[in-house]
Coordinates of C-alpha atoms and ligand atoms in Angstrom, one line a residue:
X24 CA -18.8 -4.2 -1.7
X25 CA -18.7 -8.0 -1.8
X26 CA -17.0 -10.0 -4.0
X27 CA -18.8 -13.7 -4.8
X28 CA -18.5 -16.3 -8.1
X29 CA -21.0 -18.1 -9.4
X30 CA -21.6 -20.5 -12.5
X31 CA -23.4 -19.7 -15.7
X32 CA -23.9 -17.3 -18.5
X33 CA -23.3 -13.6 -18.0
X34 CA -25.7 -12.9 -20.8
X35 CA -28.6 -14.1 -18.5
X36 CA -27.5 -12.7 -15.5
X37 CA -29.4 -10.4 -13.6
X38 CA -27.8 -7.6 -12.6
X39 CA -27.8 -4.3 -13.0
X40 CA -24.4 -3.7 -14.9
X41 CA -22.5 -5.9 -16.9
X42 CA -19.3 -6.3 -17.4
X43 CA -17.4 -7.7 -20.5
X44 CA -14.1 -7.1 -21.9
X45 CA -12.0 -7.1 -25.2
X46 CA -8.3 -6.9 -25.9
X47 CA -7.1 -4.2 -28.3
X48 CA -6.5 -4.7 -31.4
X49 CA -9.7 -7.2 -31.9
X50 CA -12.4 -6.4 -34.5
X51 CA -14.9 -8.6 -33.5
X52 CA -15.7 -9.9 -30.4
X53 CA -15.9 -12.9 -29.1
X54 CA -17.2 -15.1 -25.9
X55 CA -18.8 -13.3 -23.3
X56 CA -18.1 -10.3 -25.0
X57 CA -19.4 -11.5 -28.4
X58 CA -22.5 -13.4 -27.2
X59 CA -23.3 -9.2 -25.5
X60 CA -22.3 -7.8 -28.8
X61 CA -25.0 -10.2 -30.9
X62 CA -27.5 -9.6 -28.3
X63 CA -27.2 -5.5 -29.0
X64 CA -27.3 -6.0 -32.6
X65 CA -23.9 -5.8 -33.2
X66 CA -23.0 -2.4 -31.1
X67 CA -19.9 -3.3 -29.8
X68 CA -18.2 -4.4 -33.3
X69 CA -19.5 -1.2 -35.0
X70 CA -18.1 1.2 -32.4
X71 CA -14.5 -1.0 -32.9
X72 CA -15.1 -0.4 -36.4
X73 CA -15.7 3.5 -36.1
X74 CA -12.5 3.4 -34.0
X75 CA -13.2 6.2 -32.4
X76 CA -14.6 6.0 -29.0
X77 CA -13.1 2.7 -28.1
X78 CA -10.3 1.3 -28.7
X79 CA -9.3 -1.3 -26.0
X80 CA -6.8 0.6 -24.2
X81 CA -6.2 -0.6 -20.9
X82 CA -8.7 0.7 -18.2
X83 CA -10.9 2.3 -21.7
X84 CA -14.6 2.1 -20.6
X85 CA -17.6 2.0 -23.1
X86 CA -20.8 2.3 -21.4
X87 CA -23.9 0.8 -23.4
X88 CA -27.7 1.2 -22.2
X89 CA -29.7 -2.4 -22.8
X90 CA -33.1 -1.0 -23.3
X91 CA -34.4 -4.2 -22.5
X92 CA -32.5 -6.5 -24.9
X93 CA -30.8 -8.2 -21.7
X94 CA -31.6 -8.6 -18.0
X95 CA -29.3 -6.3 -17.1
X96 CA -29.6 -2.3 -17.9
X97 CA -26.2 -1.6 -18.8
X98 CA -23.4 -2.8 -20.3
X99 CA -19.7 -1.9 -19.6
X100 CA -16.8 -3.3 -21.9
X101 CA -13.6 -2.6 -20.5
X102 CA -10.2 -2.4 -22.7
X103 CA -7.7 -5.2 -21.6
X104 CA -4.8 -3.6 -23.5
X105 CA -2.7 -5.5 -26.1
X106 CA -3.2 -9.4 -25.4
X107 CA 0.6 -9.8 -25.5
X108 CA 1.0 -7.7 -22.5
X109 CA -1.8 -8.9 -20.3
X110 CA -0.6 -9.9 -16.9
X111 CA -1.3 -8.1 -13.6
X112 CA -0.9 -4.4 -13.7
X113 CA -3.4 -4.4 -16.7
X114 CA -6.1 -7.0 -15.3
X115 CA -6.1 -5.0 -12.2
X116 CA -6.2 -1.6 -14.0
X117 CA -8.7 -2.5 -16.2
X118 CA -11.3 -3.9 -13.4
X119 CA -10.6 -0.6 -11.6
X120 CA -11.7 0.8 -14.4
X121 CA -14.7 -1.1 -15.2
X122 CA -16.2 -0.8 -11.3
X123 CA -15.4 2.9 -11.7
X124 CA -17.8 3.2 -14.6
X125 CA -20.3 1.0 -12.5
X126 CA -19.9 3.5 -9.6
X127 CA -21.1 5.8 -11.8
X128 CA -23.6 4.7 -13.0
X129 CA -25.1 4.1 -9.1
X130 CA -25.8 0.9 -9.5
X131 CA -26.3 -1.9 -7.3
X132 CA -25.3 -5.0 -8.5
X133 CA -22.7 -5.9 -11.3
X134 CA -21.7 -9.1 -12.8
X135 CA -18.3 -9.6 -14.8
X136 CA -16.3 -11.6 -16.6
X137 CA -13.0 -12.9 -15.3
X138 CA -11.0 -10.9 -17.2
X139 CA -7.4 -12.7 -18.9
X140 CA -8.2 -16.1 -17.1
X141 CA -6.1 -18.7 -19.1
X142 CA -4.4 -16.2 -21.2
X143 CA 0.0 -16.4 -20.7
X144 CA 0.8 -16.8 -17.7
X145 CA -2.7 -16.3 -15.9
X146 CA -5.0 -18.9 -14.5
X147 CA -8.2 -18.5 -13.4
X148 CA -7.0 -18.5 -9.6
X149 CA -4.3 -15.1 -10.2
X150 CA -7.5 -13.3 -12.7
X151 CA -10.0 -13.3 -10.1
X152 CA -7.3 -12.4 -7.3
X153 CA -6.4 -9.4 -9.7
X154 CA -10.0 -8.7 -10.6
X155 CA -10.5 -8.3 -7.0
X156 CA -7.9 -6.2 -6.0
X157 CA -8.6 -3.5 -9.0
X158 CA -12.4 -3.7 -8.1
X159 CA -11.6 -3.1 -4.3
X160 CA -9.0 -0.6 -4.9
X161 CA -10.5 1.5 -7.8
X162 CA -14.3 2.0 -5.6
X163 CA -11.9 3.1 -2.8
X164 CA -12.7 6.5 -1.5
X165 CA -12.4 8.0 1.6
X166 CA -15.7 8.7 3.5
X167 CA -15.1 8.7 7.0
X168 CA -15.3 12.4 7.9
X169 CA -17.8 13.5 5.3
X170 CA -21.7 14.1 6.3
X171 CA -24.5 13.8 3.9
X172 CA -24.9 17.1 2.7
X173 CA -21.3 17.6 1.3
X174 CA -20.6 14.4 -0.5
X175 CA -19.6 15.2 -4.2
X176 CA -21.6 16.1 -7.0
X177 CA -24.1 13.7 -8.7
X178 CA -22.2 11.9 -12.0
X179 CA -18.6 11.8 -10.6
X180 CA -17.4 8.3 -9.3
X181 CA -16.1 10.5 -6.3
X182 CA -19.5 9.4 -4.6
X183 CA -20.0 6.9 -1.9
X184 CA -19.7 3.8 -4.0
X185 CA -23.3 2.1 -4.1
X186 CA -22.3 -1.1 -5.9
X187 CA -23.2 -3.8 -2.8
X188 CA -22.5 -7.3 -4.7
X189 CA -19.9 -8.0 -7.9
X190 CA -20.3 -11.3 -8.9
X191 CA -17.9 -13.0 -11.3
X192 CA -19.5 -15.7 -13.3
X193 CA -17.9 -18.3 -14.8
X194 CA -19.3 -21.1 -17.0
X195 CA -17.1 -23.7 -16.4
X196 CA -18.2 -25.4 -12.8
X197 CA -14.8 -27.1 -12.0
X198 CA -13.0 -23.6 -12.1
X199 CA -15.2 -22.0 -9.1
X200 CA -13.3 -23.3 -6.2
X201 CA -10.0 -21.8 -7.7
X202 CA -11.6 -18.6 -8.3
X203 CA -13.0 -18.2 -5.0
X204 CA -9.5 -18.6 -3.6
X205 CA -8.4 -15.9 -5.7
X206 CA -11.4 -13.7 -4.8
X207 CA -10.4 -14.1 -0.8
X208 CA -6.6 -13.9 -1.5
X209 CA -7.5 -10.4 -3.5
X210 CA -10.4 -9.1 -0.9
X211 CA -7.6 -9.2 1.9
X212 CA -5.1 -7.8 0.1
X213 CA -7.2 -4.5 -1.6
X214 CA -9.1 -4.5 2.2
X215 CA -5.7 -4.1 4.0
X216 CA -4.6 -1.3 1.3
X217 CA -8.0 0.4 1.8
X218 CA -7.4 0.5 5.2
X219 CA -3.9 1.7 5.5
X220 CA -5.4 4.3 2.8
X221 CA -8.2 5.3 5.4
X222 CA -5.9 5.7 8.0
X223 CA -3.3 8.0 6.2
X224 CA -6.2 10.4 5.0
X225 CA -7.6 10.1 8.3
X226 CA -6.3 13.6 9.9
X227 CA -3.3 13.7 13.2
X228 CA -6.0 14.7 15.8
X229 CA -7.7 11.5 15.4
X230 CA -4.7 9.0 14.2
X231 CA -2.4 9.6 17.3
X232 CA 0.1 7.1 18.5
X233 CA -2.6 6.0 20.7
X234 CA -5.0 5.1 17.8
X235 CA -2.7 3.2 15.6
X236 CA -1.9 0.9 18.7
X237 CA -5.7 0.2 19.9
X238 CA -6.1 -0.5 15.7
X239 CA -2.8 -3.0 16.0
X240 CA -4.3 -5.1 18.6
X241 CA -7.7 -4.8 17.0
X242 CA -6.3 -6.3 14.4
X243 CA -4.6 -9.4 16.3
X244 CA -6.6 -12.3 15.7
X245 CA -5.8 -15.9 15.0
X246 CA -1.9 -16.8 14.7
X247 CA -1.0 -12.6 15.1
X248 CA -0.5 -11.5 18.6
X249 CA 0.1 -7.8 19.5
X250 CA 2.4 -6.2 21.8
X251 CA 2.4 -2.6 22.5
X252 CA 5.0 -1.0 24.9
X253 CA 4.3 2.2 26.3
X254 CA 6.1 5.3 27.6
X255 CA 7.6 3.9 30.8
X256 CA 8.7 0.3 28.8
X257 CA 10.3 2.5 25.9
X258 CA 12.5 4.6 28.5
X259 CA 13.2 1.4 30.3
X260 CA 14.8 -0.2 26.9
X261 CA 17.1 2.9 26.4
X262 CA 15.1 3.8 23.3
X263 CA 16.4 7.8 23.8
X264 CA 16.5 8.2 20.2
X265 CA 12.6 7.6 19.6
X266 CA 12.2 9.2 23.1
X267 CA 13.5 12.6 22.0
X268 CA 11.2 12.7 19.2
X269 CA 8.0 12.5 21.4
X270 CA 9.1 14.7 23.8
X271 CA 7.9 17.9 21.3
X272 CA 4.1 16.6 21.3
X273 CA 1.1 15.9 23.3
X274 CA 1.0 12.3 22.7
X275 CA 2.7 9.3 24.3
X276 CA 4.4 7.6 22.1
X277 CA 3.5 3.6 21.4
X278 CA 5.9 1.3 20.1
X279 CA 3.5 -1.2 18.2
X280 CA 4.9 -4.9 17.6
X281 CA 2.4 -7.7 15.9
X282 CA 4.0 -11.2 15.5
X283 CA 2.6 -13.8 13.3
X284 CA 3.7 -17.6 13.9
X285 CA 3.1 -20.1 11.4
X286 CA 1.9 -23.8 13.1
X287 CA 5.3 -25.4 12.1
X288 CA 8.5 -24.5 12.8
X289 CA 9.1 -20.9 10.2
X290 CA 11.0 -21.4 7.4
X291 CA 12.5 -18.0 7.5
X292 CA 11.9 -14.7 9.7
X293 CA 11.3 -11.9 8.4
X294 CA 10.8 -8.1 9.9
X295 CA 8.7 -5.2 8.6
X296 CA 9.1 -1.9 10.7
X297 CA 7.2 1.3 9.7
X298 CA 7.5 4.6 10.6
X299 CA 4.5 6.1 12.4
X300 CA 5.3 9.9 12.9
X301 CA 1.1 10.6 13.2
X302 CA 2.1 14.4 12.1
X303 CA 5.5 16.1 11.1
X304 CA 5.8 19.9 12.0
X305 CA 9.5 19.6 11.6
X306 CA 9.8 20.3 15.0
X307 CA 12.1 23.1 15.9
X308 CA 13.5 22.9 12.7
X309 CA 9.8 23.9 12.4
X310 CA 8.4 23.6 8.5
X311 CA 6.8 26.1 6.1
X312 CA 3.4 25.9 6.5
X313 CA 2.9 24.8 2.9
X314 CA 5.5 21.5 3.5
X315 CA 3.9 20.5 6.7
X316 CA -0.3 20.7 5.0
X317 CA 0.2 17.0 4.6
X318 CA 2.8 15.9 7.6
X319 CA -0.4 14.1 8.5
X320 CA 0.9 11.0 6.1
X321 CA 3.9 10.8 7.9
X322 CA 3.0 7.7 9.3
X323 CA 1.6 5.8 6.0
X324 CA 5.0 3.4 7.0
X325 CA 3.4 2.1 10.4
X326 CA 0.1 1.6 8.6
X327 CA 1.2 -0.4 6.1
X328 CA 2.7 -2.4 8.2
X329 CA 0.1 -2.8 10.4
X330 CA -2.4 -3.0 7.8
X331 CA -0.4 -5.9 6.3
X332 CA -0.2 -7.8 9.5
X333 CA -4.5 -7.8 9.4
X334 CA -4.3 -9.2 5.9
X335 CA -2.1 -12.1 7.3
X336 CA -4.0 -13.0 10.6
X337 CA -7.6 -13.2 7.8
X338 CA -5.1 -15.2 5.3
X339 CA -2.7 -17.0 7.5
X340 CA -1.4 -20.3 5.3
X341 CA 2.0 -18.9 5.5
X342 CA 5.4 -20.7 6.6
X343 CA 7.3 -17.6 7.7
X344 CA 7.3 -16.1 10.8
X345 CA 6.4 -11.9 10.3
X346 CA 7.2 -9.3 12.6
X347 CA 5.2 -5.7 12.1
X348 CA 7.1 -3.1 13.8
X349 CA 5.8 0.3 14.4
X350 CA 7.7 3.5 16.6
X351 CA 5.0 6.2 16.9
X352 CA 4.5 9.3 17.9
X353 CA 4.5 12.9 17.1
X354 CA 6.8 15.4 16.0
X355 CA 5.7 19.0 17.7
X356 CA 7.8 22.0 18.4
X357 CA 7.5 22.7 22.5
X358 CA 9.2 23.8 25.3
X359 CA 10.3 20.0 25.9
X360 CA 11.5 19.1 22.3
X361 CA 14.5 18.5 20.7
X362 CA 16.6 21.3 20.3
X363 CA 19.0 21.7 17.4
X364 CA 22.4 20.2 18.8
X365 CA 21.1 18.2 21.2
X366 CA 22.7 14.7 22.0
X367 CA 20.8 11.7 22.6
X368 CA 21.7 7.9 23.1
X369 CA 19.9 5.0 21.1
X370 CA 19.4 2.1 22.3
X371 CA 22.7 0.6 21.1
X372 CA 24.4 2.8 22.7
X373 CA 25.1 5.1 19.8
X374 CA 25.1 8.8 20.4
X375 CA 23.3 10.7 18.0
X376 CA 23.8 15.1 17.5
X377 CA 20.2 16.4 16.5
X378 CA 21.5 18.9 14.1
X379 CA 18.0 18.8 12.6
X380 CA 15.0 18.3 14.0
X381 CA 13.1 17.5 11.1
X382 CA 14.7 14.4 10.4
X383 CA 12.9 12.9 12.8
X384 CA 12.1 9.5 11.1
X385 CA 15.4 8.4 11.3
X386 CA 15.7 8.6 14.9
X387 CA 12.7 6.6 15.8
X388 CA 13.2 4.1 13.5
X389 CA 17.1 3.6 14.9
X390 CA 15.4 2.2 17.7
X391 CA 12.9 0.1 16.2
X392 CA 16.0 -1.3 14.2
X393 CA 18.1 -2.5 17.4
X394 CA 15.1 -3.1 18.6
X395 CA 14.1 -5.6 16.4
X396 CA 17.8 -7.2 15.8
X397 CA 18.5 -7.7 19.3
X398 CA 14.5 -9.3 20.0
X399 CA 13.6 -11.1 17.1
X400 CA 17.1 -11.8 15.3
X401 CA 15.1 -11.6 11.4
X402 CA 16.4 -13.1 8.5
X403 CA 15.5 -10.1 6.6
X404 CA 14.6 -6.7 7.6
X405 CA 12.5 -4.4 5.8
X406 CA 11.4 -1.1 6.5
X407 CA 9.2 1.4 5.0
X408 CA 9.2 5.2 5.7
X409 CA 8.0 8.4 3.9
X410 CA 12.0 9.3 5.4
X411 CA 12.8 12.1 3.2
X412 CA 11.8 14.6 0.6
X413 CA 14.7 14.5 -1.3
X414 CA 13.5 11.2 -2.3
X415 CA 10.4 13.0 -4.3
X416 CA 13.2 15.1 -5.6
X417 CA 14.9 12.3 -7.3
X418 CA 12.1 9.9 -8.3
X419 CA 8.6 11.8 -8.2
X420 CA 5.9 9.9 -6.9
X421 CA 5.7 6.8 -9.4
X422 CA 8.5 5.2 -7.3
X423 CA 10.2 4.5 -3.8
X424 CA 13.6 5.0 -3.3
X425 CA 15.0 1.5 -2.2
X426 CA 18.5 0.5 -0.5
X427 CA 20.0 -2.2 1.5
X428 CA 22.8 -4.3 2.6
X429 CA 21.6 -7.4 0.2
X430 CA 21.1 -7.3 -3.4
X431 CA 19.1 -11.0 -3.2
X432 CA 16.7 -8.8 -1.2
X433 CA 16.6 -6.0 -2.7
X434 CA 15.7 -8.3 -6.1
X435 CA 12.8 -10.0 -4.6
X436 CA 11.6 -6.6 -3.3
X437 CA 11.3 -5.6 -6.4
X438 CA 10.3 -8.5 -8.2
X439 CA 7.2 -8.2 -5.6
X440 CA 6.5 -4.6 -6.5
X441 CA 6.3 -5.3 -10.1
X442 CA 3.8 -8.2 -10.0
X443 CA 2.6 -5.6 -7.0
X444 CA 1.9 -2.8 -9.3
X445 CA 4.5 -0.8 -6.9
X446 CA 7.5 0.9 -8.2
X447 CA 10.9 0.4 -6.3
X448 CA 14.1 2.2 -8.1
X449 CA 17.7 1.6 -6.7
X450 CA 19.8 4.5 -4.7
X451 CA 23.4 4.4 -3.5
X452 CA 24.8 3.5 0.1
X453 CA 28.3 4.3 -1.2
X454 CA 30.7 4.3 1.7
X455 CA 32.0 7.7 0.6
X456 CA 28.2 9.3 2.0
X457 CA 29.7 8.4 5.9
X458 CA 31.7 11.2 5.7
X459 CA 27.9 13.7 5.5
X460 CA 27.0 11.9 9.1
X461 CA 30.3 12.9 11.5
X462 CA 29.4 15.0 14.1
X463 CA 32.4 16.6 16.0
X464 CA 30.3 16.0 19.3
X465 CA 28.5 12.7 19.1
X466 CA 29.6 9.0 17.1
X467 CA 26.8 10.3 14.5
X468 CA 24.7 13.4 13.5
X469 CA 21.1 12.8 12.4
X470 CA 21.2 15.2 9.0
X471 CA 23.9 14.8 6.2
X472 CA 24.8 18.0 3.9
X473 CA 22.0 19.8 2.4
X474 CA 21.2 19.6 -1.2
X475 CA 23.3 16.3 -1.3
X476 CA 22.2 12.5 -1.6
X477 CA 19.9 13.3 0.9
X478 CA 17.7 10.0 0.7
X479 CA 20.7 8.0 1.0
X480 CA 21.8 10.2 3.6
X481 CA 18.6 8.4 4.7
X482 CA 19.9 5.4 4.4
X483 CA 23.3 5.6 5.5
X484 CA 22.1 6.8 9.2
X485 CA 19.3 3.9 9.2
X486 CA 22.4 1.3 7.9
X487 CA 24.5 2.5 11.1
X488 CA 22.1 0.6 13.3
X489 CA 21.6 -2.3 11.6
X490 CA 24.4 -5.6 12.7
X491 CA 27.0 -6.3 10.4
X492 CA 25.6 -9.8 7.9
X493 CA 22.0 -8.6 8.6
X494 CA 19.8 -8.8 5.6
X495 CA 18.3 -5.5 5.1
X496 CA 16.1 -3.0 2.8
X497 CA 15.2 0.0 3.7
X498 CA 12.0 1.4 1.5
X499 CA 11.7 5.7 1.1
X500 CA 8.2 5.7 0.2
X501 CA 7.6 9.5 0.4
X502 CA 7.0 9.8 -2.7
X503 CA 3.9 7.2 -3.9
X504 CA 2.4 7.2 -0.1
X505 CA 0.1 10.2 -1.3
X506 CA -0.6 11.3 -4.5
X507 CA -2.3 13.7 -6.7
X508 CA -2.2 11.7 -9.9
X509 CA -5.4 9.9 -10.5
X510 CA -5.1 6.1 -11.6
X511 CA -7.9 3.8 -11.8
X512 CA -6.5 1.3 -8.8
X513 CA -4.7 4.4 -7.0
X514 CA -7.6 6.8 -6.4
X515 CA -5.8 10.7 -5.7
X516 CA -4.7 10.9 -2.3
X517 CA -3.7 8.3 0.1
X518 CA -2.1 5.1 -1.9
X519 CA -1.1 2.2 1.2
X520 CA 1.9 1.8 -1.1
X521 CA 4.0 -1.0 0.5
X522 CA 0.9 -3.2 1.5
X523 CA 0.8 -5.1 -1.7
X524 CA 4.7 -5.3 -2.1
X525 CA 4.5 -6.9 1.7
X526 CA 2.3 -9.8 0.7
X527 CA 3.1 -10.4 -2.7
X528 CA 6.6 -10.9 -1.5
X529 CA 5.7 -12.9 1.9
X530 CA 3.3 -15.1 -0.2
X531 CA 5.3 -15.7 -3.1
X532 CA 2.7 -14.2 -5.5
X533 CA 3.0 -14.0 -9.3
X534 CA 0.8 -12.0 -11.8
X535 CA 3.6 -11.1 -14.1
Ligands
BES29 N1 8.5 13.4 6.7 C1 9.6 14.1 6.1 C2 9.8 13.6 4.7 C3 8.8 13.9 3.7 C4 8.8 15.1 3.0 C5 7.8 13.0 3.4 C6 7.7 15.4 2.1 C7 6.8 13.3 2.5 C8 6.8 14.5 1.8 C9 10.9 13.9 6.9 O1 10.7 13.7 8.3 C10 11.7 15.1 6.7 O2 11.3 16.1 7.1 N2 12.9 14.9 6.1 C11 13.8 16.0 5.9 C12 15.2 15.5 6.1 C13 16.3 16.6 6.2 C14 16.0 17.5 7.3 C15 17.6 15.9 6.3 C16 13.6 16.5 4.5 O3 13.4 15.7 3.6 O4 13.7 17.7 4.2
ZN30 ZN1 10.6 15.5 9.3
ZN31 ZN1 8.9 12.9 8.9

C-alpha cells in the first residue's frame, strides 16, 4: 500500500473510498467533511443528530454508500475524538481506523483528508507523518505463511489488505512539499514496525540466528554498515556468557552489529542492543509447554533493533552516530547445554552461576553490554528485551518495564514513547536487590529469588555489566511485544514495540 499527496478537492476525487473526518462533540460538519455531508443530502449531520451510531469517538467509523452522488462509492468518516485532545495517539488511531474500514470494504483506492493538520500543536508535516503511520500500521497483517485457500473469511479486515494507493489531498498547493516529508518520515517508520512485526510472528524454524543476520546486512545500505561475528569471533572475544546459551541448540549463534555514521562529526553516540533468543524452551530449566507456545517472540528485542537500523539507512538526515546490537541464538535443552549450576565467564571477566537456565536473556545480553562499552564507548545505552515474565506480572501488556542508571534518559525515553504511542512505566534498581544475585560459587548468579522483584532482578544482573558513569536504560518489553488485545494501529499478535520509541527519540519527533 502506497502512500502519495496530491492537490485539490476530495469531493471530486476519484477513488473508491473516501475518507473524511469530524471531531466529537460537533453537530454539523464542516470543510471536507461538510462539503461530503451537503453532497449526501445532509446524511452525515442527521446521523450526529440521532446520536446513535456515531458519535466521533476516536477510531469510530461510519461507513456511507454514494449511490452515485460522488465519484467515489463510499464514504468513510472517522471520529477524531475531542478536538482538545487531538495530537498523536488519536490522529494515528483514528487513520488506523479509517483504512481498517476501507480494508473491508476491498477496495482499491482511497483518498483522505489530512486529519488534525493545523489544529494545537500539529502542522500539516506531523498529520500526514501520523496519518501514515496509523494507515501502515492498522492494514498490517501477517501473510507470509498463509496460502490461498485458508486466508480468513470474507467481511473481516483480517484479509490480505487490497487497498494499493491512499492518497491524501490537500487543497492548499504550498503545503504539499511538507506533507510529503511527513508521508516518507511515517512510511519508514510504520514499514520498519511492520517488519519487526513480520519477523516476530514469523515461526523459530525459519527466524534462526542465521536469518536475522543475512536480514541485518540486507538491510545495510547507504551510511549503515553491518558487521556480523560468527561462532569462532564470539569464542575469540571471551563472550562465554552468550556462548553457554547457544550451546543447548542447533543453531550458531550470530552476534549482529549495524553502525550508522552521520557525514559530520556525531553529535552524540548512542547504542541500541536487542535480545535475539529466536526461541526460548527454557532450556534445562525446560518450560511448561503452555509458557514456551510463544518462546518464538523471544527475539522481538534484536528485531527492533534491527528493524530500526533499516528505517535509518532509507531516512538518514540524522547527526548521531547509532549502533544496533543484536546477540542471537537459541535456547534448547541438549546434551551440550547449560546445566543448572554451571559457571561461566563473560566477557569482563565476571563469573556468572547458571542457577537457571531459563534466564537466558540476561546472559547474552551481558556480553553484548561489555561488548558494546569497551568497542563503541556510547553516550547512552539502550536495550530492549522481552527479559522476564514477571514484568507482565507487574504491568500487563500496555506497558514496558523501564530502568537505568540516568533519570535524563530515562525521561526522554519516555517522552519518546508517549508521542510514540508506546507505554514505558518506572521499576526499581534499589541497591538492596544485590543481595538476590550472590552466588556462594561465582561473583554473580544469573536468577534472583523467586516470586520477588524479578524484572528488576532483571535489571540489577544487566546493571552489573554496564561501567560505572555510563548512561543506561534497560527496556523489559515482554509484556507489549505480542499481544492479544486488538487496537486499531496494534493489530493482535506481534506489536514491534520499541521501533517507534527508537526513532521518535533518535529523531527528536513531536506529536504530543
Ligand atoms: N523469555 C523469557 C521471558 C518472557 C516470559 C517473555 C513470558 C515473554 C513472555 C525469559 O527468558 C525468562 O524465561 N525469564 C524467566 C526468568 C526467571 C527464570 C528468573 C521468567 O520470567 O520466568
Ligand atoms: Zn528464558
Ligand atoms: Zn527468554
Amino acid at each position: 500500500m502506497k502512500i502519495t499527496v496530491e492537490v485539490g478537492d476530495i469531493i471530486q476525487f476519484k477513488a473508491d473510498a473516501l475518507v473524511v473526518n469530524l471531531f466529537e462533540g460537533v453537530t454539523q460538519p464542516g470543510g471536507g467533511t461538510g462539503a461530503v455531508d451537503k453532497a449526501l443530502a445532509g446524511v452525515i449531520t442527521e446521523e450526529l443528530a440521532q446520536g446513535k451510531t456515531f458519535k466521533g469517538k476516536v477510531g469510530e467509523t461510519l461507513v456511507l454508500p454514494t449511490y452515485g452522488k460522488l465519484p467515489a462509492r463510499y464514504v468513510v468518516v472517522v471520529g477524531l475524538g475531542k478536538q482538545a485532545d487531538c495530537k498523536g495517539l488519536q490522529l494515528r488511531r483514528a487513520s488506523a481506523a479509517a483504512l481498517r474500514a476501507c480494508k473491508k470494504l476491498r477496495v482499491k483506492t482511497v483518498a483522505t483528508l489530512l486529519h488534525g493538520a493545523g489544529i494545537g500543536q500539529v502542522d500539516s508535516q506531523v498529520a500526514s507523518q501520523l496519518l501514515t503511520e496509523g494507515a501502515l500500521l492498522g492494514v498490517y497483517q501477517f501473510t507470509l505463511r498463509k496460502t490461498g485457500k485458508t486466508q480468513p473469511e470474507e467481511g473481516t479486515d483480517a484479509l490480505k489488505n487490497p487497498i494499493e494507493t491512499v492518497v491524501i489531498v490537500e487543497q492548499d498547493a504550498a503545503k504539499k512539499e511538507k506533507i510529503a516529508r511527513g508521508v516518507a518520515v511515517g512510511t519508514a517508520i510504520a514499514e520498519a514496525t511492520n517488519q519487526a512485526r513480520d519477523f516476530v510472528f514469523d515461526s523459530a524454524n525459519y527466524v534462526t540466528p542465521a536469518f536475522l543476520a543475512e536480514a541485518a546486512k540486507k538491510f545495510a545500505k547507504g551510511d549503515v554498515t553491518c558487521k556480523v561475528y560468527e561462532k569462532a569471533d564470539i569464542e575469540k572475544m571471551g563472550m562465554g556468557s552468550f556462548l553457554s546459551v547457544s550451546k543447548g541448540g542447533g543453531q550458531d549463534p550470530k552476534l549482529i552489529h549495524l553502525t550508522y555514521k552521520p557525514k559530520g562529526t556525531p553529535k552524540k553516540k548512542v547504542t541500541i542492543v536487542g535480545k535475539g533468543i529466536t526461541f526460548d524452551s527454557g532450556g534445562l530449566s525446560l518450560k511448561p509447554a503452555s509458557a514456551m507456545e510463544l518462546m518464538k517472540d523471544d527475539m522481538t528485542g534484536a528485531a527492533v533493533v534491527i528493524c530500526t537500523m533499516k528505517a535509518i539507512a532509507e531516512l538518514g538526515d540524522l547527526d548521531i552516530q547509532v549502533d544496533a546490537i543484536a546477540p542471537s541464538c537459541e535456547n534448547m535443552p541438549s546434551g551440550s547445554a547449560n546445566k543448572p549450576g554451571d559457571i561461566v565467564t563473560a566477557m569482563n571477566g565476571k563469573t556468572i552461576e547458571i542457577n537457571n537456565t531459563d534466564a537466558e536473556g540476561r546472559l547474552i545480553l551481558a556480553d553484548a553490554l561489555v561488548y558494546a562499552q569497551k568497542e563503541i564507548k556510547p553516550d547512552e545505552l539502550i536495550d530492549l528485551a522481552t527479559l522476564t515474565g514477571a514484568c507482565i506480572v507487574a504491568l500487563g501488556k500496555e506497558a514496558s518495564g523501564i530502568m537505568g542508571t540516568d533519570d535524563g534518559l530515562i525521561d526522554g525515553i519516555r517522552k519518546a514513547g508517549e508521542n510514540a504511542g508506546e507505554r514505558y512505566w518506572p521499576l526499581p534498581l534499589f541497591e538492596e536487590f544485590k543481595e538476590m544475585l550472590k552466588s556462594e560459587v561465582a561473583d554473580i548468579i544469573n536468577a534472583g529469588s523467586k516470586g520477588q522483584a524479578g524484572s528488576s532482578a532483571g535489571g540489577i544482573f544487566l546493571n552489573e555489566f554496564v561501567e560505572e558513569g555510563q548512561k543506561w536504560v534497560h527496556l523489559d518489553i515482554a509484556g507489549p511485544s505480542y499481544t492479544d488485545r486488538d487496537v486499531p494501529e496494534v493489530p493482535k499478535g506481534a506489536t514491534g514495540v520499541g521501533v517507534r520509541t527508537l526513532l521518535y527519540y533518535l529523531y527528536g519527533l513531536n506529536a504530543v
